[in-house]
Short mmCIF file of C-alpha atoms and ligand atoms in Angstrom, two decimals:
data_model
loop_
_atom_site.label_atom_id
_atom_site.label_comp_id
_atom_site.label_asym_id
_atom_site.label_seq_id
_atom_site.Cartn_x
_atom_site.Cartn_y
_atom_site.Cartn_z
CA UNK N 1 -0.10 0.07 0.06
CA UNK N 2 1.30 3.60 -0.99
CA UNK N 3 0.53 6.63 1.29
CA UNK N 4 0.20 9.55 -0.79
CA UNK N 5 2.93 11.81 -0.56
CA UNK N 6 2.79 15.69 -0.64
CA UNK N 7 6.02 16.14 0.40
CA UNK N 8 7.71 18.88 -2.06
CA UNK N 9 4.13 20.47 -3.05
CA UNK N 10 4.06 23.70 -0.33
CA UNK N 11 2.82 25.89 -3.29
CA UNK N 12 3.53 29.50 -3.57
CA UNK N 13 4.44 32.13 -1.11
CA UNK N 14 1.43 34.42 0.39
CA UNK N 15 1.61 37.77 0.43
CA UNK N 16 2.21 39.40 3.28
CA UNK N 17 -1.57 40.42 4.07
CA UNK N 18 -2.47 36.90 3.17
CA UNK N 19 -0.09 35.46 5.52
CA UNK N 20 -1.52 38.09 8.28
CA UNK N 21 -4.89 37.47 7.85
CA UNK N 22 -4.60 34.03 8.13
CA UNK N 23 -2.28 33.41 10.70
CA UNK N 24 -4.25 36.09 12.70
CA UNK N 25 -7.53 34.12 12.20
CA UNK N 26 -5.43 30.88 13.84
CA UNK N 27 -4.09 32.83 16.61
CA UNK N 28 -7.74 34.37 17.68
CA UNK N 29 -9.35 30.56 16.97
CA UNK N 30 -6.92 29.07 19.41
CA UNK N 31 -7.19 32.28 22.32
CA UNK N 32 -10.82 31.37 22.20
CA UNK N 33 -10.20 28.40 24.72
CA UNK N 34 -6.76 29.49 25.90
CA UNK N 35 -6.95 32.54 27.90
CA UNK N 36 -4.13 35.06 28.46
CA UNK N 37 -1.17 33.23 26.55
CA UNK N 38 -0.99 35.18 23.04
CA UNK N 39 2.78 35.12 23.33
CA UNK N 40 3.14 30.78 23.80
CA UNK N 41 0.30 30.50 21.20
CA UNK N 42 2.29 32.26 18.75
CA UNK N 43 5.39 30.37 19.36
CA UNK N 44 3.39 27.24 19.09
CA UNK N 45 2.36 28.55 15.59
CA UNK N 46 5.71 29.89 14.77
CA UNK N 47 6.67 26.09 15.43
CA UNK N 48 3.98 24.58 13.12
CA UNK N 49 5.64 26.90 10.54
CA UNK N 50 8.90 26.43 11.07
CA UNK N 51 8.18 22.78 9.65
CA UNK N 52 9.10 21.85 13.59
CA UNK N 53 7.89 19.81 16.61
CA UNK N 54 6.85 21.05 19.89
CA UNK N 55 7.35 19.84 23.16
CA UNK N 56 4.54 21.45 26.02
CA UNK N 57 6.30 20.53 29.38
CA UNK N 58 4.36 21.87 32.55
CA UNK N 59 2.47 21.23 35.74
CA UNK N 60 -1.13 19.41 35.39
CA UNK N 61 -3.81 21.85 34.58
CA UNK N 62 -2.24 24.35 33.22
CA UNK N 63 -4.05 24.09 29.47
CA UNK N 64 -1.15 21.52 27.62
CA UNK N 65 -3.33 19.00 26.37
CA UNK N 66 -5.89 22.35 25.34
CA UNK N 67 -3.35 24.09 23.33
CA UNK N 68 -2.24 20.88 21.53
CA UNK N 69 -6.24 20.09 20.70
CA UNK N 70 -6.67 23.77 19.49
CA UNK N 71 -3.96 24.33 17.28
CA UNK N 72 -4.76 20.71 15.75
CA UNK N 73 -8.65 21.89 15.59
CA UNK N 74 -7.82 25.40 14.07
CA UNK N 75 -6.70 23.52 11.35
CA UNK N 76 -8.96 21.45 8.67
CA UNK N 77 -6.23 18.47 8.39
CA UNK N 78 -5.94 15.30 9.54
CA UNK N 79 -4.87 15.07 13.20
CA UNK N 80 -3.99 11.85 15.56
CA UNK N 81 -4.02 11.66 19.44
CA UNK N 82 -1.54 9.23 21.13
CA UNK N 83 -2.31 8.86 24.43
CA UNK N 84 1.29 7.38 25.80
CA UNK N 85 1.28 4.92 28.23
CA UNK N 86 3.78 1.85 29.48
CA UNK N 87 2.40 -0.53 27.51
CA UNK N 88 2.03 1.53 24.23
CA UNK N 89 3.88 -0.56 21.44
CA UNK N 90 6.37 1.19 18.43
CA UNK N 91 3.68 -0.44 15.92
CA UNK N 92 0.89 1.26 17.07
CA UNK N 93 2.82 4.79 16.70
CA UNK N 94 4.13 3.54 12.91
CA UNK N 95 1.94 0.93 11.68
CA UNK N 96 2.20 -2.98 11.20
CA UNK N 97 1.98 -5.04 8.21
CA UNK N 98 -0.69 -7.89 8.72
CA UNK N 99 -1.71 -10.61 6.76
CA UNK N 100 -4.82 -10.01 4.40
CA UNK N 101 -6.47 -13.73 4.24
CA UNK N 102 -8.45 -12.51 1.27
CA UNK N 103 -5.63 -11.01 -1.10
CA UNK N 104 -2.84 -13.43 0.50
CA UNK N 105 -0.42 -10.83 1.17
CA UNK N 106 0.56 -8.29 3.71
CA UNK N 107 -1.05 -5.50 4.30
CA UNK N 108 0.13 -2.17 5.78
CA UNK N 109 -1.91 -0.64 8.61
CA UNK N 110 -0.57 2.81 9.42
CA UNK N 111 0.09 3.59 12.82
CA UNK N 112 -0.88 7.15 14.52
CA UNK N 113 2.13 9.06 12.94
CA UNK N 114 0.35 9.04 9.60
CA UNK N 115 -1.26 12.60 10.05
CA UNK N 116 -0.54 16.41 9.46
CA UNK N 117 -1.10 16.68 13.45
CA UNK N 118 0.26 14.40 15.96
CA UNK N 119 -0.83 15.45 19.68
CA UNK N 120 1.28 12.73 21.54
CA UNK N 121 0.02 13.44 25.33
CA UNK N 122 2.18 12.46 28.53
CA UNK N 123 4.87 11.41 26.33
CA UNK N 124 7.19 10.62 28.92
CA UNK N 125 5.06 7.39 30.02
CA UNK N 126 5.70 5.36 27.35
CA UNK N 127 8.91 2.90 26.87
CA UNK N 128 12.19 3.89 25.69
CA UNK N 129 11.25 1.72 22.88
CA UNK N 130 8.10 3.29 21.82
CA UNK N 131 9.18 6.53 22.32
CA UNK N 132 12.33 5.80 19.88
CA UNK N 133 9.71 4.88 17.31
CA UNK N 134 9.22 8.58 16.99
CA UNK N 135 12.78 9.23 16.26
CA UNK N 136 12.69 8.51 12.57
CA UNK N 137 9.17 10.15 11.82
CA UNK N 138 10.46 13.38 13.28
CA UNK N 139 13.36 13.94 11.66
CA UNK N 140 13.19 12.39 8.30
CA UNK N 141 9.41 12.75 7.85
CA UNK N 142 8.80 9.14 7.12
CA UNK N 143 8.32 5.49 8.49
CA UNK N 144 10.02 2.26 7.72
CA UNK N 145 8.10 -0.87 8.72
CA UNK N 146 9.33 -4.08 7.39
CA UNK N 147 12.05 -2.92 4.92
CA UNK N 148 9.54 -0.36 3.01
CA UNK N 149 9.75 3.18 3.63
CA UNK N 150 6.74 5.61 3.67
CA UNK N 151 6.83 9.30 3.71
CA UNK N 152 4.76 11.29 5.73
CA UNK N 153 2.23 14.08 4.63
CA UNK N 154 3.29 17.65 4.81
CA UNK N 155 2.76 19.34 7.57
CA UNK N 156 3.47 17.11 9.71
CA UNK N 157 3.89 17.90 13.36
CA UNK N 158 4.32 16.11 16.69
CA UNK N 159 2.87 18.19 19.21
CA UNK N 160 3.83 16.42 22.74
CA UNK N 161 2.95 17.27 26.28
CA UNK N 162 4.67 15.92 29.52
CA UNK N 163 4.78 16.66 33.17
CA UNK N 164 8.23 17.72 34.37
CA UNK N 165 7.67 16.81 38.00
CA UNK N 166 5.90 13.47 37.95
CA UNK N 167 9.00 10.82 38.15
CA UNK N 168 7.10 7.84 38.81
CA UNK N 169 6.64 5.67 36.07
CA UNK N 170 7.83 8.02 33.98
CA UNK N 171 10.75 7.62 31.33
CA UNK N 172 12.70 10.94 31.07
CA UNK N 173 13.23 11.56 27.34
CA UNK N 174 16.68 10.53 25.77
CA UNK N 175 18.67 13.24 24.39
CA UNK N 176 18.26 12.46 20.88
CA UNK N 177 14.23 12.52 21.11
CA UNK N 178 14.27 16.40 23.01
CA UNK N 179 16.70 17.43 20.22
CA UNK N 180 14.17 16.79 17.90
CA UNK N 181 11.60 18.96 19.20
CA UNK N 182 12.08 22.33 17.99
CA UNK N 183 10.96 24.28 21.10
CA UNK N 184 10.10 23.30 24.38
CA UNK N 185 7.58 25.81 26.10
CA UNK N 186 5.89 25.81 29.34
CA UNK N 187 2.16 27.48 29.91
CA UNK N 188 3.04 28.85 33.12
CA UNK N 189 -0.13 29.73 35.36
CA UNK N 190 -2.55 32.84 33.74
CA UNK N 191 -2.65 35.77 35.50
CA UNK N 192 -5.18 36.66 37.69
CA UNK N 193 -7.65 38.65 34.93
CA UNK N 194 -7.20 35.62 32.59
CA UNK N 195 -8.14 33.08 34.85
CA UNK N 196 -11.13 35.24 36.03
CA UNK N 197 -12.09 35.05 32.06
CA UNK N 198 -11.18 31.59 32.00
CA UNK N 199 -14.35 31.07 34.58
CA UNK N 200 -16.19 33.19 32.55
CA UNK N 201 -15.91 31.65 29.35
CA UNK N 202 -15.02 28.25 30.41
CA UNK N 203 -17.19 27.89 33.54
CA UNK N 204 -20.05 26.06 32.08
CA UNK N 205 -19.06 24.26 28.78
CA UNK N 206 -15.80 24.10 27.02
CA UNK N 207 -15.56 26.01 24.15
CA UNK N 208 -13.47 23.49 22.54
CA UNK N 209 -16.16 21.42 21.39
CA UNK N 210 -17.46 24.43 19.11
CA UNK N 211 -14.00 25.48 17.83
CA UNK N 212 -13.95 25.28 13.69
CA UNK N 213 -10.82 25.29 11.38
CA UNK N 214 -9.98 28.56 10.24
CA UNK N 215 -7.49 26.90 7.94
CA UNK N 216 -6.41 23.49 6.26
CA UNK N 217 -3.59 21.39 5.06
CA UNK N 218 -2.76 23.34 1.78
CA UNK N 219 -2.99 26.27 3.49
CA UNK N 220 -0.60 25.76 6.18
CA UNK N 221 1.79 24.85 3.31
CA UNK N 222 1.52 28.20 1.90
CA UNK N 223 2.39 29.77 5.00
CA UNK N 224 5.18 27.34 5.18
CA UNK N 225 6.78 28.50 1.63
CA UNK N 226 6.26 31.80 2.60
CA UNK N 227 8.60 31.84 6.23
CA UNK N 228 11.21 29.65 3.99
CA UNK N 229 11.30 32.99 1.86
CA UNK N 230 12.13 35.49 4.52
CA UNK N 231 15.49 36.68 4.24
CA UNK N 232 18.53 36.04 6.94
CA UNK N 233 21.43 38.29 6.23
CA UNK N 234 25.13 36.96 6.72
CA UNK N 235 25.46 38.43 9.84
CA UNK N 236 22.47 37.19 11.73
CA UNK N 237 23.12 33.80 10.76
CA UNK N 238 26.80 34.29 12.01
CA UNK N 239 24.77 35.46 15.10
CA UNK N 240 23.07 32.44 15.55
CA UNK N 241 26.30 30.14 14.96
CA UNK N 242 28.24 32.05 17.78
CA UNK N 243 25.04 31.46 20.42
CA UNK N 244 25.08 27.87 19.54
CA UNK N 245 28.94 27.69 19.76
CA UNK N 246 28.68 29.72 22.82
CA UNK N 247 26.49 26.72 24.50
CA UNK N 248 29.11 24.26 23.62
CA UNK N 249 32.02 26.45 24.99
CA UNK N 250 30.05 26.97 28.50
CA UNK N 251 31.48 26.20 31.61
CA UNK N 252 28.22 25.03 32.97
CA UNK N 253 26.91 22.88 30.23
CA UNK N 254 28.46 19.46 29.81
CA UNK N 255 26.53 19.12 26.20
CA UNK N 256 25.78 21.83 23.96
CA UNK N 257 23.37 22.45 21.32
CA UNK N 258 23.36 20.52 18.00
CA UNK N 259 23.92 21.67 14.63
CA UNK N 260 20.01 20.64 14.25
CA UNK N 261 19.44 23.10 17.28
CA UNK N 262 21.16 25.87 15.02
CA UNK N 263 18.94 24.93 11.85
CA UNK N 264 15.84 24.61 13.96
CA UNK N 265 16.69 28.12 15.71
CA UNK N 266 16.68 29.85 12.26
CA UNK N 267 14.17 28.17 10.80
CA UNK N 268 11.61 29.15 13.52
CA UNK N 269 13.02 32.85 14.03
CA UNK N 270 12.24 33.01 9.96
CA UNK N 271 8.76 32.17 11.23
CA UNK N 272 8.54 34.49 14.14
CA UNK N 273 9.57 37.33 11.58
CA UNK N 274 6.74 36.66 9.52
CA UNK N 275 4.14 36.36 12.35
CA UNK N 276 5.63 39.61 12.74
CA UNK N 277 4.70 41.28 9.57
CA UNK N 278 8.37 41.31 8.70
CA UNK N 279 10.45 39.82 5.82
CA UNK N 280 13.71 39.41 7.18
CA UNK N 281 15.22 38.22 10.21
CA UNK N 282 16.21 40.38 13.13
CA UNK N 283 19.46 39.17 15.94
CA UNK N 284 16.45 39.97 18.37
CA UNK N 285 14.21 37.22 17.00
CA UNK N 286 16.79 34.99 17.83
CA UNK N 287 17.77 36.38 21.32
CA UNK N 288 13.89 35.76 22.30
CA UNK N 289 13.67 32.03 20.61
CA UNK N 290 17.09 30.77 22.20
CA UNK N 291 15.66 29.53 25.86
CA UNK N 292 12.93 28.08 24.09
CA UNK N 293 14.86 26.41 21.34
CA UNK N 294 17.85 25.50 23.08
CA UNK N 295 17.44 25.13 26.90
CA UNK N 296 15.84 21.60 26.39
CA UNK N 297 18.52 19.97 24.16
CA UNK N 298 21.46 21.17 26.58
CA UNK N 299 22.80 19.16 30.00
CA UNK N 300 24.12 21.25 32.81
CA UNK N 301 27.22 20.19 34.20
CA UNK N 302 26.88 18.55 37.85
CA UNK N 303 28.43 22.04 39.35
CA UNK N 304 25.56 23.82 37.97
CA UNK N 305 22.84 21.34 38.92
CA UNK N 306 24.04 21.69 42.42
CA UNK N 307 23.81 25.10 42.23
CA UNK N 308 20.58 24.62 40.76
CA UNK N 309 20.99 26.63 37.76
CA UNK N 310 18.41 25.76 35.08
CA UNK N 311 19.36 25.36 31.87
CA UNK N 312 17.08 28.38 31.02
CA UNK N 313 19.23 30.47 33.20
CA UNK N 314 22.31 28.97 31.63
CA UNK N 315 21.05 29.80 28.35
CA UNK N 316 19.53 33.58 28.96
CA UNK N 317 22.76 34.34 30.47
CA UNK N 318 24.30 33.65 27.34
CA UNK N 319 22.41 35.55 25.05
CA UNK N 320 23.18 38.42 27.66
CA UNK N 321 26.65 38.08 27.19
CA UNK N 322 27.24 37.48 23.84
CA UNK N 323 27.58 40.83 21.55
CA UNK N 324 25.00 41.45 19.29
CA UNK N 325 26.52 41.65 15.50
CA UNK N 326 27.63 45.24 14.71
CA UNK N 327 29.60 45.17 11.29
CA UNK N 328 27.14 46.04 8.73
CA UNK N 329 26.65 43.40 5.69
CA UNK N 330 28.23 44.53 2.86
CA UNK N 331 25.99 45.16 0.54
CA UNK N 332 22.33 45.51 1.63
CA UNK N 333 20.32 42.38 1.70
CA UNK N 334 17.30 44.45 0.47
CA UNK N 335 18.72 46.11 -2.97
CA UNK N 336 16.16 45.75 -5.59
CA UNK N 337 13.20 44.79 -3.34
CA UNK N 338 10.59 46.74 -3.57
CA UNK N 339 10.28 48.27 -0.21
CA UNK N 340 13.70 49.12 1.98
CA UNK N 341 12.89 47.92 5.44
CA UNK N 342 14.83 49.07 8.37
CA UNK N 343 18.66 47.89 8.43
CA UNK N 344 18.62 45.57 11.69
CA UNK N 345 22.11 46.31 12.59
CA UNK N 346 21.09 50.02 12.83
CA UNK N 347 20.49 49.89 16.35
CA UNK N 348 24.10 49.45 18.03
CA UNK N 349 23.90 48.44 21.66
N1 ATP Y 1 -4.79 29.44 30.10
C1 ATP Y 1 -5.57 28.84 30.17
N2 ATP Y 1 -6.87 29.35 29.31
C2 ATP Y 1 -7.98 28.92 29.38
N3 ATP Y 1 -8.14 27.45 30.15
C3 ATP Y 1 -7.58 26.83 30.59
C4 ATP Y 1 -6.22 27.63 30.82
N4 ATP Y 1 -5.56 26.50 31.72
C5 ATP Y 1 -6.05 25.55 31.90
N5 ATP Y 1 -7.13 25.58 31.55
C6 ATP Y 1 -8.37 24.98 31.83
O1 ATP Y 1 -7.67 23.84 32.63
C7 ATP Y 1 -8.21 22.52 32.27
C8 ATP Y 1 -7.17 21.27 32.29
O2 ATP Y 1 -6.09 21.52 31.29
P1 ATP Y 1 -5.75 20.74 30.36
O3 ATP Y 1 -6.44 19.23 30.35
O4 ATP Y 1 -5.27 21.13 29.16
O5 ATP Y 1 -4.18 20.30 31.29
P2 ATP Y 1 -3.07 19.60 30.99
O6 ATP Y 1 -2.05 20.56 31.03
O7 ATP Y 1 -3.05 18.78 29.71
O8 ATP Y 1 -2.93 18.59 32.30
P3 ATP Y 1 -2.45 17.21 32.42
O9 ATP Y 1 -0.63 17.29 32.74
O10 ATP Y 1 -2.96 17.00 33.73
O11 ATP Y 1 -2.64 16.36 31.58
C9 ATP Y 1 -9.08 22.59 30.95
O12 ATP Y 1 -10.35 22.77 31.10
C10 ATP Y 1 -8.68 23.90 30.33
O13 ATP Y 1 -9.63 24.74 29.59
MG1 MG Y 2 -3.08 16.79 29.49
#
């Protein structure tokens, strides 16, 4: 059985007003069910548009599953949900070949990853073997079962949730698995006003039951094509490399960020820039994304751990200490473009 692949059919990039209209509609739609978390909702969308995967890590009851469901429901595409448990099998995730008596042949039954959005709830409750079944899918966007490789659809995004406090009966994600998540976000508690609004809006019935899609998979592919088109000056790229190198050289860290992290940092920065209405990346985009994109992949030294320094704090500190790039690009990257945006480095600090 062949699974139809939409792999390289991203289609044309969108105009700026079109992009703004679609992305605003998606954010507004999600905010109908999640109160007071605009920055997090935008970051989740940015990760999707950067063709990445999202890890939502926080204590119980702060809306992790709700955010994952709301994003998935806002887009008319195939969504599968996997509730991770210790007895979940790798074949439940990827699929399995079964013998068909009638045709006298093996038939592939696709697993839960054959969808545009895969919501993996409480991912740290599955055994390492099942967690690792996700590895190939997340990085290569394909599944190999019994020697046959099946391409996954585009967009393909894994949104996983986990509770960092819970220890009993959990299997912490291995490093290679964590590295495949473009960003890790914590929901955080809503502020007083947002919690009050939640009681008013969500007190009686759950508004997610009435949430309707405001976009579809084809439109998301156009959004992704638009994000890929966002310009990034060489000096900004160099800044990304310096940021990642700083994690590898830090005395507080036993493991720094990987080249995969650098790629994902830049992709997400392009998405954030586009969501901000820009067609070029600013160093500030990288600064804002450093903690969500880098902090979950790095490992602190024993001393840093004993000093109770979190990886978030270590990355934030590196960002603070690393000087912003100051030299101007040799030639303006915007030459010949119809509009002349502000030079990203024209604000020496
Ligand atoms: N910021 C918020 N805005 C609106 N509703 C919220 C918010 N935070 C939590 N809730 C509500 O709290 C309830 C619990 O949310 P949810 O099930 O998503 O939590 P969770 O983080 O996935 O918890 P668990 O780790 O136990 O699975 C839901 O009804 C959700 O609507
Ligand atoms: Mg949950």
